[in-house]
Each structure stands twice: as structure tokens, then as C-alpha cells.
Coordinates of C-alpha atoms and ligand atoms in Angstrom, one line a residue:
M24 CA 33.1 20.4 113.3
S25 CA 34.1 19.4 109.8
G26 CA 33.7 21.7 106.8
I27 CA 30.7 19.8 105.5
E28 CA 29.0 19.9 109.0
Q29 CA 29.8 23.6 109.3
A30 CA 28.4 24.4 105.8
R31 CA 25.4 22.2 106.4
T32 CA 24.6 24.1 109.6
W33 CA 25.0 27.5 107.8
I34 CA 22.6 26.3 105.1
E35 CA 20.1 24.9 107.5
Q36 CA 20.1 28.0 109.7
A37 CA 20.1 30.5 106.9
R38 CA 16.7 32.2 106.3
S39 CA 17.7 32.9 102.7
V40 CA 20.2 31.0 100.5
A41 CA 21.4 31.6 96.9
I42 CA 23.1 29.0 94.8
L43 CA 25.4 29.9 91.9
T44 CA 26.2 27.0 89.6
G45 CA 28.5 26.5 86.7
A46 CA 29.4 23.7 84.2
G47 CA 31.1 21.7 87.0
I48 CA 27.7 20.6 88.4
S49 CA 26.9 18.9 85.1
A50 CA 30.3 17.2 84.7
E51 CA 29.1 14.1 86.5
S52 CA 26.2 13.9 84.1
G53 CA 28.7 13.4 81.4
I54 CA 28.6 17.0 79.9
P55 CA 32.1 18.4 79.2
T56 CA 32.8 21.6 81.1
F57 CA 33.8 24.7 79.3
R58 CA 37.4 24.9 80.4
G59 CA 38.2 21.5 81.6
T60 CA 40.4 18.9 80.0
G61 CA 39.3 18.0 76.5
G62 CA 37.7 21.4 76.3
L63 CA 38.1 21.6 72.5
W64 CA 35.6 20.8 69.8
R65 CA 37.0 20.0 66.4
N66 CA 40.1 22.0 67.5
H67 CA 37.9 25.0 68.4
R68 CA 37.9 26.5 71.9
P69 CA 34.3 27.0 73.2
E70 CA 35.1 30.7 73.9
D71 CA 35.9 31.1 70.2
L72 CA 32.6 29.5 69.1
A73 CA 30.3 31.1 71.7
T74 CA 30.4 34.5 70.1
P75 CA 28.3 36.6 67.6
E76 CA 31.4 37.0 65.5
A77 CA 31.8 33.2 65.1
F78 CA 28.2 32.9 64.2
A79 CA 28.4 35.7 61.6
R80 CA 31.6 34.1 60.2
D81 CA 30.4 30.5 60.1
C82 CA 26.9 30.0 61.2
L83 CA 26.9 26.3 60.2
L84 CA 30.0 25.5 62.2
V85 CA 28.5 27.1 65.3
W86 CA 25.2 25.3 64.8
E87 CA 27.0 22.0 64.4
W88 CA 28.6 22.6 67.8
Y89 CA 25.3 23.5 69.4
D90 CA 23.5 20.6 67.7
Q91 CA 26.2 18.2 69.0
R92 CA 25.9 19.6 72.5
R93 CA 22.1 19.4 72.4
Q94 CA 22.5 15.7 71.5
W95 CA 25.0 15.1 74.3
I96 CA 22.7 16.9 76.8
A97 CA 19.6 15.1 75.6
K98 CA 21.3 11.8 76.4
A99 CA 22.5 13.1 79.8
A100 CA 20.5 13.0 83.1
P101 CA 20.6 15.3 86.1
N102 CA 22.9 13.9 88.8
P103 CA 22.6 13.8 92.6
G104 CA 24.0 17.4 92.8
H105 CA 21.1 18.7 90.7
F106 CA 18.5 16.8 92.8
A107 CA 20.0 18.0 96.1
I108 CA 19.6 21.7 94.9
A109 CA 16.0 21.0 93.9
R110 CA 15.5 19.5 97.3
L111 CA 16.9 22.6 99.0
Q112 CA 14.6 24.8 96.9
R113 CA 11.6 22.8 98.1
S114 CA 12.6 22.9 101.7
K115 CA 13.7 26.5 101.9
P116 CA 11.3 29.0 100.1
G117 CA 13.8 31.8 100.3
C118 CA 16.2 29.9 98.1
T119 CA 17.3 31.4 94.7
L120 CA 19.0 29.3 92.1
I121 CA 21.3 31.2 89.7
T122 CA 23.0 29.2 86.9
Q123 CA 25.5 29.9 84.2
N124 CA 24.6 26.6 82.6
V125 CA 22.4 26.4 79.5
D126 CA 21.8 22.6 79.6
G127 CA 18.4 22.6 81.4
L128 CA 19.5 19.8 83.8
H129 CA 18.4 21.9 86.8
D130 CA 14.9 22.1 85.3
R131 CA 14.8 18.4 84.7
A132 CA 15.9 17.8 88.3
G133 CA 12.8 19.7 89.5
S134 CA 14.2 23.1 90.2
A135 CA 12.0 26.1 89.4
G136 CA 12.3 29.9 89.2
I137 CA 15.8 29.4 87.9
L138 CA 17.8 32.6 87.0
K139 CA 19.5 31.6 83.8
L140 CA 22.2 34.2 83.3
H141 CA 23.5 32.7 80.1
G142 CA 20.3 31.6 78.5
D143 CA 19.0 28.2 77.4
I144 CA 20.3 25.8 74.8
W145 CA 16.8 24.4 74.3
R146 CA 15.4 27.8 73.0
L147 CA 15.9 29.3 69.6
R148 CA 15.7 33.0 68.6
C149 CA 15.2 34.3 65.1
T150 CA 18.0 36.6 63.9
T151 CA 15.5 38.5 61.7
C152 CA 12.2 39.0 63.6
R153 CA 13.6 38.1 67.1
A154 CA 10.8 35.6 67.8
E155 CA 11.9 33.1 70.4
W156 CA 10.6 29.5 70.9
P157 CA 11.5 26.2 72.6
D158 CA 12.8 23.4 70.4
R159 CA 14.0 20.2 72.0
R160 CA 14.7 18.2 68.9
A161 CA 18.2 16.6 68.9
P162 CA 19.5 16.4 66.3
L163 CA 17.7 19.3 64.6
P164 CA 16.3 18.2 61.2
R165 CA 18.4 20.8 59.3
L166 CA 21.0 23.3 60.1
P167 CA 20.8 26.2 60.4
P168 CA 17.2 26.1 61.7
K169 CA 14.9 28.6 60.3
C170 CA 12.1 30.8 61.7
Q171 CA 8.6 30.8 60.2
C172 CA 9.5 34.2 58.8
G173 CA 12.3 32.6 56.8
G174 CA 15.0 34.1 59.1
I175 CA 17.9 32.1 60.4
A176 CA 17.5 31.0 64.0
R177 CA 20.3 31.2 66.6
P178 CA 20.7 29.3 69.9
G179 CA 18.9 31.1 72.8
V180 CA 22.1 31.5 74.8
V181 CA 24.2 34.6 75.8
W182 CA 27.4 34.7 73.8
F183 CA 30.7 36.3 74.9
G184 CA 30.3 40.1 74.3
E185 CA 26.5 40.0 74.7
D186 CA 24.6 41.4 77.6
L187 CA 23.0 39.1 80.1
P188 CA 19.2 38.9 80.2
P189 CA 18.4 42.1 82.2
G190 CA 15.7 40.5 84.4
A191 CA 17.7 37.5 85.4
W192 CA 20.9 39.6 86.0
S193 CA 19.2 42.2 88.2
S194 CA 17.4 39.4 90.2
A195 CA 20.7 37.6 90.7
Q196 CA 22.4 40.8 91.9
E197 CA 19.5 41.4 94.3
A198 CA 19.8 37.9 95.7
A199 CA 23.6 38.0 96.1
Q200 CA 23.2 41.2 98.1
S201 CA 20.5 40.0 100.4
V202 CA 21.0 36.3 101.1
E203 CA 22.6 35.0 104.3
T204 CA 24.4 32.2 102.6
L205 CA 25.7 31.8 99.0
L206 CA 26.6 28.3 97.8
V207 CA 29.0 28.4 94.8
V208 CA 29.1 25.1 92.9
G209 CA 31.2 24.0 90.0
T210 CA 32.3 27.3 88.5
S211 CA 35.8 28.4 87.6
A212 CA 34.7 31.9 88.5
V213 CA 36.4 33.5 85.4
V214 CA 33.3 34.5 83.4
Y215 CA 32.0 37.9 84.2
P216 CA 29.7 39.5 85.2
A217 CA 28.4 36.2 86.7
A218 CA 31.6 35.7 88.8
S219 CA 31.2 39.2 90.3
L220 CA 28.2 37.9 92.3
I221 CA 30.5 36.1 94.6
P222 CA 32.5 39.1 96.0
L223 CA 29.2 41.0 95.9
A224 CA 27.6 38.6 98.2
R225 CA 30.6 38.4 100.5
A226 CA 30.8 42.2 100.7
A227 CA 27.1 42.3 101.6
G228 CA 27.7 40.0 104.6
A229 CA 26.8 36.6 103.2
T230 CA 28.5 33.4 104.3
V231 CA 30.1 32.0 101.1
V232 CA 30.6 28.2 100.6
E233 CA 32.5 26.9 97.5
V234 CA 32.0 23.4 96.2
N235 CA 34.6 22.6 93.6
T236 CA 37.1 19.9 92.7
E237 CA 39.9 22.5 92.6
E238 CA 40.8 26.0 93.9
T239 CA 39.4 29.0 91.9
P240 CA 39.7 32.8 92.0
A241 CA 36.6 32.7 94.1
S242 CA 38.1 30.5 96.8
T243 CA 39.6 33.4 98.7
A244 CA 36.1 34.9 99.0
A245 CA 34.7 31.8 100.5
H246 CA 34.4 31.1 104.2
C247 CA 34.5 27.4 103.5
C248 CA 35.9 25.5 100.5
L249 CA 34.6 22.0 100.1
R250 CA 36.9 20.2 97.7
G251 CA 35.4 17.3 95.8
L252 CA 32.7 16.2 93.4
S253 CA 29.5 18.3 93.7
G254 CA 27.5 15.1 93.0
E255 CA 28.8 13.7 96.3
I256 CA 29.2 16.9 98.4
L257 CA 25.8 18.4 97.7
P258 CA 23.7 15.4 98.9
A259 CA 25.8 15.4 102.1
L260 CA 25.2 19.2 102.5
I261 CA 21.5 18.9 101.7
P262 CA 20.4 15.5 103.1
V263 CA 17.2 13.8 102.2
P264 CA 14.8 14.7 105.1
P265 CA 14.2 11.6 107.3
D266 CA 10.4 11.7 106.9
S267 CA 10.5 11.7 103.1
Ligands
BV8_327 C1 29.1 40.7 79.1 C2 26.6 30.5 77.1 C3 28.5 43.0 79.2 C4 27.0 30.0 75.8 C5 28.5 31.4 78.2 C6 34.3 42.1 83.1 C7 33.0 42.6 83.2 C8 32.1 42.3 82.3 C9 32.4 41.4 81.2 C10 33.7 40.9 81.0 C11 34.6 41.3 82.0 N1 35.8 40.7 81.7 C12 35.6 40.0 80.5 C13 34.4 40.1 80.1 C14 33.8 39.6 78.9 C15 33.3 38.1 79.1 C16 34.1 37.3 80.0 O1 33.8 37.1 81.2 N2 35.1 36.6 79.4 C17 35.9 35.7 80.2 C18 36.3 34.5 79.4 C19 37.2 36.5 80.7 N3 31.9 38.2 79.6 C20 30.9 38.4 78.7 O2 31.1 38.6 77.5 C21 29.5 38.4 79.2 N4 28.8 39.5 78.8 O3 30.1 40.9 79.8 O4 28.3 41.7 78.7 C22 27.9 43.2 80.5 C23 28.8 43.7 81.5 C24 28.3 43.9 82.8 C25 26.9 43.5 83.1 C26 26.2 42.9 82.1 C27 26.7 42.7 80.8 C28 28.8 37.1 78.7 C29 29.4 35.9 79.2 C30 28.4 34.7 78.9 C31 29.1 33.8 77.9 N5 28.3 32.6 77.6 N6 27.7 30.4 78.0 C32 27.2 28.5 75.8 O5 27.2 27.9 76.8 O6 27.4 28.0 74.7 S1 29.7 31.3 79.3 C33 30.2 29.7 79.6 O7 31.2 29.8 80.7 C34 29.1 28.8 80.2 O8 27.9 29.4 80.5 C35 29.8 28.3 81.5 O9 28.9 27.9 82.5 C36 30.4 29.6 81.8 C37 31.3 29.8 83.0 O10 32.2 28.7 83.0 P1 32.0 27.6 84.2 O11 30.5 27.3 84.3 O12 32.7 28.1 85.4 O13 32.7 26.3 83.6 P2 34.2 26.0 83.5 O14 34.4 24.9 82.6 O15 35.0 27.3 83.3 O16 34.6 25.5 85.0 C38 34.0 24.4 85.6 C39 34.4 24.4 87.0 O17 33.8 23.2 87.6 C40 35.9 24.3 87.3 O18 36.2 25.1 88.3 C41 36.1 22.8 87.7 O19 37.1 22.7 88.7 C42 34.8 22.5 88.4 N7 34.3 21.1 88.3 C43 34.5 20.2 87.3 N8 33.9 19.1 87.6 C44 33.3 19.2 88.9 C45 33.6 20.5 89.3 N9 33.2 21.0 90.5 C46 32.5 20.1 91.3 N10 32.2 18.9 91.0 C47 32.6 18.4 89.8 N11 32.3 17.1 89.4
ZN328 ZN1 11.7 35.2 62.3

């Protein structure tokens, strides 16, 4: 039995499945990954811009980066990998989608109940009154965007050094410790605590399947590593039902 057939069987037979996705699942939608080639923006590393310190130091530079990313994402579309995951969620009620991505492509592919560990680039939060609201304008009419209270708004994402949203994080840990199969897609597994979900699931007895174009620190925790593009592998793992 090939790796794909074995993994497909594990997913089909599992009563509960969790999927952890990273920037790699959006790469075929044309969105640059965090650490991949070309991972610089105006000579700045993403890790250096996605921090409260960078925002305090140069709020306009950070907002120019997020506004540019929002424009790239607005022009992008979900790819077959996103749609395959949405299909799995529809066919398997006990399916939990956990994402590190902030691009909203899982939502646009029809996924629901998404545990967004690192927030959402389409939401803004006031740095003064902490109000939070959706804003899908790309480009934004002016930078930095302001709250109605006059305060400066920040992107509704989790920066390095910031805590994860408590609800999403505890639900993700619960899922990792209880599911029969964990599918890990397109993540370099270097950002914590998200990456800790993988060994957590393995230790709790889950079958772990990794889908990635290359080896990662999580590969040793996987029972099966499927090397290739998630936009091609996921549709093969989660085929369109014959009667649909
Ligand atoms: C925190 C939002 C305290 C912003 C992001 C140990 C424990 C706890 C914390 C730490 C720790 N060690 C270090 C830390 C601090 C830090 C951290 O992890 N640093 C790293 C760099 C070492 N973590 C934090 O600060 C976190 N907060 O720790 O608070 C705490 C502690 C415990 C419990 C709770 C709280 C906050 C981290 C969140 C940072 N925000 N994003 C924004 O997007 O602008 S992280 C950013 O990296 C993105 O969200 C991205 O998704 C994420 C992870 O990267 P990946 O998704 O994996 O993307 P990457 O480019 O790295 O890899 C892409 C992969 O896809 C590659 O493997 C590639 O081979 C593959 N690929 C490419 N194309 C394809 C593909 N695979 C398949 N098909 C393809 N076509
Ligand atoms: Zn405000």
C-alpha cells in the first residue's frame, strides 16, 4: 500500500481528525511563505516585522507590510488543498481545523469553526480602546488605520512574543490530545507553541501524517511523510465523493 493509500485509509477510518496548517498550504495560491525563498520584504525578515517592538518602533513600516500582504491575499484564491480540507470537514463532523495562517483562505474555501492560532489579517484592533472589527479593504484608504475613538489600529494577528488567543489555543490542545489522526500540512514546525501540537498528538496516540515539500523537525514525529505539493496531495488524500 503506498503512503497516500495508507494515509487515505487512516483518515477515512478515523472517527476524529485534526488538521494543522501553515503557510505552505497557501503557497500555491501565490502567497509567499514565511521562511521560504524570497522571504524578505524591503530587506526586512517577516519575523522582524511581526513583533510589537517593530510596531512601536515604526508603525507605518509594519502597516505598509500588512497592507501589501492584504492586497496580495485579496488577489489570491483558495487552492485545491484548501477545498479538500473543507470537503473533509463536511464529510467528517469530528474534524478540527487548526491554522497558523492569517490569510483567511480556509474561510473562503468553505471551512468553518477554524481555530486561528495566529489571528486574522482581515481584522483590526484598536491599540487604545481594544475594540476589534473586520475590515477587508485592500489597500486601506490611509495608514495607519484609526479607530473611531481616534486610537491607532493594529492588525488583528498574534505577533512574536504575544500570547495565542486562549480559546483557540486550548481547543487546539484538546483536539491534538484526543483525535485519532493528525494531518500536518505546509508548516516548517519551527514556530511555538503551535508546533508543540504535533508531538502532543503523537504522545497521545494519534496517527500523524505530514504533507510538506521538504523534511521538517516534525517529520520524525510523523508515521507517514507525504512529500510534495499540498494542492496535489490533499485532493488525492481526500477525494471528491463519487455521488457529489
Ligand atoms: C508565544 C502571525 C507565549 C503574524 C505568526 C517555545 C515556547 C513558546 C514560545 C516560543 C518558544 N520558542 C520560541 C518562542 C517564541 C516564538 C517562536 O516560536 N519563535 C520561533 C521563530 C522560534 N513564539 C511566539 O512568540 C508565539 N507566542 O510563544 O507566546 C506562549 C507560550 C506558550 C503558550 C502560549 C503562549 C507567537 C508566535 C506567532 C507569531 N505570528 N503569524 C503574521 O502572519 O504576520 S507566525 C508565522 O509563522 C505565520 O503565522 C506562519 O504561519 C507561522 C509558522 O510558519 P509556517 O506556517 O510553518 O510557514 P513557513 O514559511 O515557516 O513554512 C512553510 C512550510 O511549508 C515549509 O515547511 C515548506 O517546506 C512548506 N511548503 C511550501 N510550499 C508548500 C509546502 N508544503 C506543501 N505544499 C506546498 N506547496
Ligand atoms: Zn479605539
